[in-house]
Short mmCIF file of C-alpha atoms in Angstrom, two decimals:
data_model
loop_
_atom_site.label_atom_id
_atom_site.label_comp_id
_atom_site.label_asym_id
_atom_site.label_seq_id
_atom_site.Cartn_x
_atom_site.Cartn_y
_atom_site.Cartn_z
CA UNK A 1 113.59 134.49 70.57
CA UNK A 2 114.09 132.69 67.21
CA UNK A 3 117.10 130.62 66.19
CA UNK A 4 117.92 130.00 62.53
CA UNK A 5 118.90 126.41 61.85
CA UNK A 6 120.30 125.15 58.57
CA UNK A 7 118.67 122.24 56.79
CA UNK A 8 121.40 119.75 57.67
CA UNK A 9 121.49 120.93 61.28
CA UNK A 10 117.74 120.59 61.57
CA UNK A 11 117.85 117.04 60.23
CA UNK A 12 120.57 116.20 62.76
CA UNK A 13 118.56 117.64 65.67
CA UNK A 14 115.42 115.78 64.62
CA UNK A 15 117.37 112.56 64.18
CA UNK A 16 118.89 112.86 67.65
CA UNK A 17 115.49 113.56 69.17
CA UNK A 18 113.98 110.51 67.49
CA UNK A 19 116.92 108.42 68.64
CA UNK A 20 116.35 109.60 72.20
CA UNK A 21 112.69 108.62 72.07
CA UNK A 22 113.50 105.20 70.62
CA UNK A 23 116.09 104.62 73.35
CA UNK A 24 113.58 105.67 76.00
CA UNK A 25 111.05 103.14 74.69
CA UNK A 26 113.70 100.43 74.52
CA UNK A 27 114.61 101.04 78.16
CA UNK A 28 110.97 100.99 79.19
CA UNK A 29 110.85 104.68 80.16
CA UNK A 30 107.28 105.92 79.91
CA UNK A 31 107.99 109.65 80.22
CA UNK A 32 110.13 111.05 77.42
CA UNK A 33 110.37 114.30 79.39
CA UNK A 34 112.54 112.43 81.88
CA UNK A 35 115.07 111.46 79.21
CA UNK A 36 117.47 113.72 77.33
CA UNK A 37 119.18 111.77 74.58
CA UNK A 38 119.13 108.60 76.65
CA UNK A 39 120.24 110.06 79.97
CA UNK A 40 118.17 109.06 83.02
CA UNK A 41 116.22 111.64 85.00
CA UNK A 42 117.22 113.01 88.38
CA UNK A 43 116.48 111.18 91.60
CA UNK A 44 112.80 111.29 92.47
CA UNK A 45 111.15 111.38 95.93
CA UNK A 46 108.02 109.39 96.76
CA UNK A 47 104.82 111.07 95.61
CA UNK A 48 102.55 108.09 96.20
CA UNK A 49 102.62 104.33 96.64
CA UNK A 50 101.36 101.45 94.55
CA UNK A 51 98.97 99.49 96.77
CA UNK A 52 98.10 96.00 95.59
CA UNK A 53 94.88 94.27 96.51
CA UNK A 54 91.56 95.74 97.52
CA UNK A 55 92.72 97.57 100.64
CA UNK A 56 92.25 101.35 100.36
CA UNK A 57 94.80 103.33 102.36
CA UNK A 58 95.68 107.01 102.28
CA UNK A 59 98.18 109.12 104.22
CA UNK A 60 97.21 112.58 105.43
CA UNK A 61 100.23 114.77 106.16
CA UNK A 62 100.50 118.17 107.84
CA UNK A 63 103.43 120.53 107.35
CA UNK A 64 104.15 122.63 110.45
CA UNK A 65 106.22 125.77 110.10
CA UNK A 66 104.19 128.68 111.49
CA UNK A 67 101.67 128.64 114.32
CA UNK A 68 100.45 125.76 116.46
CA UNK A 69 97.08 126.70 117.93
CA UNK A 70 95.19 124.22 115.70
CA UNK A 71 97.56 121.28 116.16
CA UNK A 72 95.82 119.63 119.10
CA UNK A 73 92.43 120.03 117.40
CA UNK A 74 93.82 118.28 114.32
CA UNK A 75 94.97 115.41 116.51
CA UNK A 76 91.59 115.23 118.26
CA UNK A 77 89.67 115.33 114.98
CA UNK A 78 91.80 112.58 113.49
CA UNK A 79 91.25 110.43 116.59
CA UNK A 80 87.49 110.89 116.25
CA UNK A 81 87.67 109.21 112.84
CA UNK A 82 90.14 106.54 113.96
CA UNK A 83 92.74 108.13 111.75
CA UNK A 84 96.50 108.49 112.10
CA UNK A 85 98.67 110.88 110.12
CA UNK A 86 102.10 112.40 109.78
CA UNK A 87 103.38 115.85 110.76
CA UNK A 88 106.42 117.29 108.99
CA UNK A 89 108.09 119.66 111.44
CA UNK A 90 110.42 122.57 110.79
CA UNK A 91 113.22 123.02 113.32
CA UNK A 92 112.32 126.53 114.45
CA UNK A 93 108.71 125.36 114.89
CA UNK A 94 109.52 122.44 117.15
CA UNK A 95 111.96 124.59 119.13
CA UNK A 96 109.09 126.97 119.87
CA UNK A 97 106.39 124.33 120.31
CA UNK A 98 107.98 121.50 122.26
CA UNK A 99 104.70 120.62 123.99
CA UNK A 100 102.90 120.19 120.69
CA UNK A 101 105.77 118.14 119.28
CA UNK A 102 105.50 115.73 122.18
CA UNK A 103 101.70 115.60 121.84
CA UNK A 104 102.00 114.58 118.18
CA UNK A 105 104.28 111.68 119.07
CA UNK A 106 102.21 110.63 122.09
CA UNK A 107 99.10 110.48 119.89
CA UNK A 108 100.79 107.87 117.70
CA UNK A 109 101.38 110.11 114.70
CA UNK A 110 104.56 109.95 112.64
CA UNK A 111 106.93 112.91 112.73
CA UNK A 112 108.76 113.78 109.53
CA UNK A 113 111.63 116.18 108.95
CA UNK A 114 110.89 119.46 107.14
CA UNK A 115 114.35 121.06 107.60
CA UNK A 116 115.57 123.39 110.31
CA UNK A 117 114.92 126.78 108.71
CA UNK A 118 112.54 126.13 105.79
CA UNK A 119 115.06 127.28 103.19
CA UNK A 120 115.41 126.42 99.52
CA UNK A 121 117.51 123.32 100.11
CA UNK A 122 119.04 122.83 96.62
CA UNK A 123 120.67 126.26 96.92
CA UNK A 124 122.59 125.22 100.05
CA UNK A 125 126.02 123.61 100.22
CA UNK A 126 126.33 119.90 100.98
CA UNK A 127 127.35 120.67 104.58
CA UNK A 128 124.44 123.08 105.04
CA UNK A 129 121.96 120.55 103.65
CA UNK A 130 123.15 117.90 106.06
CA UNK A 131 123.09 120.32 109.01
CA UNK A 132 119.49 121.37 108.21
CA UNK A 133 118.34 117.75 108.24
CA UNK A 134 120.38 116.48 111.17
CA UNK A 135 119.32 119.32 113.46
CA UNK A 136 115.66 118.35 113.18
CA UNK A 137 116.43 114.64 113.54
CA UNK A 138 118.38 115.31 116.73
CA UNK A 139 115.77 117.63 118.24
CA UNK A 140 112.85 115.31 117.48
CA UNK A 141 114.79 112.43 119.01
CA UNK A 142 115.61 114.55 122.06
CA UNK A 143 111.97 115.49 122.63
CA UNK A 144 110.22 112.24 121.67
CA UNK A 145 112.78 109.45 121.45
CA UNK A 146 111.92 109.10 117.75
CA UNK A 147 114.26 109.66 114.83
CA UNK A 148 112.43 110.86 111.71
CA UNK A 149 112.56 108.52 108.72
CA UNK A 150 110.97 110.75 106.09
CA UNK A 151 112.10 114.12 104.77
CA UNK A 152 109.98 116.67 102.90
CA UNK A 153 111.81 119.58 101.31
CA UNK A 154 110.46 123.09 101.82
CA UNK A 155 108.53 124.28 98.76
CA UNK A 156 108.78 120.72 97.44
CA UNK A 157 112.09 121.71 95.84
CA UNK A 158 114.46 118.76 95.33
CA UNK A 159 117.81 118.17 93.67
CA UNK A 160 120.07 115.15 93.20
CA UNK A 161 122.42 116.50 95.89
CA UNK A 162 119.57 116.81 98.36
CA UNK A 163 118.24 113.35 97.55
CA UNK A 164 121.73 111.88 97.98
CA UNK A 165 122.07 113.53 101.40
CA UNK A 166 118.69 112.12 102.44
CA UNK A 167 119.72 108.62 101.34
CA UNK A 168 123.06 108.89 103.14
CA UNK A 169 121.13 109.58 106.35
CA UNK A 170 119.02 106.44 105.77
CA UNK A 171 115.92 108.53 105.15
CA UNK A 172 113.34 108.65 102.38
CA UNK A 173 112.34 111.79 100.50
CA UNK A 174 108.56 112.25 100.38
CA UNK A 175 106.42 114.64 98.36
CA UNK A 176 102.64 114.41 97.90
CA UNK A 177 100.21 113.24 95.24
CA UNK A 178 97.33 115.51 96.31
CA UNK A 179 97.83 119.11 97.37
CA UNK A 180 94.90 120.58 99.33
CA UNK A 181 96.26 124.11 98.76
CA UNK A 182 94.83 124.93 102.18
CA UNK A 183 97.64 127.44 102.70
CA UNK A 184 96.02 129.67 100.09
CA UNK A 185 93.05 130.29 102.37
CA UNK A 186 90.68 128.04 100.44
CA UNK A 187 87.29 127.37 102.01
CA UNK A 188 86.45 124.00 103.53
CA UNK A 189 84.37 123.12 100.46
CA UNK A 190 87.20 124.07 98.09
CA UNK A 191 89.66 121.95 100.07
CA UNK A 192 87.20 119.05 100.06
CA UNK A 193 86.83 119.32 96.28
CA UNK A 194 90.59 119.27 95.79
CA UNK A 195 91.05 116.14 97.89
CA UNK A 196 88.09 113.76 97.94
CA UNK A 197 87.23 113.39 94.22
CA UNK A 198 90.89 112.68 93.38
CA UNK A 199 91.66 110.28 96.23
CA UNK A 200 92.88 106.79 95.46
CA UNK A 201 94.68 104.11 97.45
CA UNK A 202 98.33 104.96 98.07
CA UNK A 203 97.88 108.73 97.88
CA UNK A 204 99.78 111.15 100.11
CA UNK A 205 97.79 114.30 100.87
CA UNK A 206 99.35 117.63 101.82
CA UNK A 207 97.76 119.86 104.47
CA UNK A 208 99.23 122.51 106.76
CA UNK A 209 98.71 122.45 110.50
CA UNK A 210 97.74 126.11 110.83
CA UNK A 211 95.99 126.95 107.58
CA UNK A 212 92.84 129.06 107.79
CA UNK A 213 90.20 126.37 107.23
CA UNK A 214 91.96 123.09 107.92
CA UNK A 215 89.76 122.41 110.95
CA UNK A 216 86.61 123.04 108.94
CA UNK A 217 87.71 120.88 106.02
CA UNK A 218 89.22 117.96 107.89
CA UNK A 219 85.96 116.42 109.23
CA UNK A 220 84.41 116.67 105.76
CA UNK A 221 87.38 114.96 104.14
CA UNK A 222 87.71 112.27 106.78
CA UNK A 223 84.00 111.46 106.78
CA UNK A 224 83.73 111.22 102.99
CA UNK A 225 86.85 109.11 102.55
CA UNK A 226 85.88 106.83 105.41
CA UNK A 227 82.51 106.24 103.74
CA UNK A 228 84.42 105.22 100.62
CA UNK A 229 86.30 102.59 102.61
CA UNK A 230 89.62 104.35 103.10
CA UNK A 231 91.92 103.69 106.05
CA UNK A 232 94.05 106.61 107.25
CA UNK A 233 97.63 105.55 107.88
CA UNK A 234 100.96 107.06 108.86
CA UNK A 235 103.75 107.26 106.32
CA UNK A 236 105.60 104.49 108.13
CA UNK A 237 102.61 102.25 107.40
CA UNK A 238 102.54 103.22 103.74
CA UNK A 239 106.00 104.18 102.45
CA UNK A 240 108.70 101.50 102.40
CA UNK A 241 112.26 102.34 103.43
CA UNK A 242 113.97 99.53 101.50
CA UNK A 243 113.33 97.02 98.74
CA UNK A 244 111.54 99.39 96.39
CA UNK A 245 111.78 101.31 93.13
CA UNK A 246 110.30 104.67 92.20
CA UNK A 247 108.92 105.22 88.70
CA UNK A 248 109.07 108.44 86.67
CA UNK A 249 105.81 109.62 88.23
CA UNK A 250 107.19 109.28 91.76
CA UNK A 251 105.14 106.18 92.57
CA UNK A 252 106.88 103.72 94.87
CA UNK A 253 106.71 100.03 93.96
CA UNK A 254 107.86 97.23 96.23
CA UNK A 255 110.43 94.93 94.60
#
């Protein structure tokens, strides 16, 4: 589709665009894509964390929505490498797999909230969004005595309304900085190559608890990263819940 623009109109559009860029630079905004004529971008969840000093920490996370037969093996494998992680649970999953939910908590792993029904959250009403989140919080607390602090939206799909609901519930929205794409059926080697070469301190890595080759890939990833000096931490050990800012790239910085 082509739009015809008169000379004066074109000059005006260009002038406004330049003005927007200048304003972005003046305000210290590094990503002009996040600014439209000086307006700030939407609320951003945590994709990773700025880690100061020489300590190398990384958070492995596992989304659980379908199937559970590999969950205990994931826990056992992580223990073998002195690693802790975080499971993001969907409501219908934890309703079906109460035993596994309790085992995750008893192993010292964090439990995050991944919504009740794994729907596209931004398309829901405010009341529906809150109900999706609160159901999982209540059920996790009922089964484990723990109230989830972190929320990950299904499909990674966020909106300002969703982020506001998360904040109102004193929770933190969390995405990921490295996606293993294990859900696509990648081989252990392919998963390894997506994770290990990219890994840096403060990263949050996305896995799925029942993907085809997660159990084959996990020892390779853990062994390689451990050799590089990484510590494997839960999100509660990495992601702050107060006193922080999030930049345009989704990196959390402590105030």
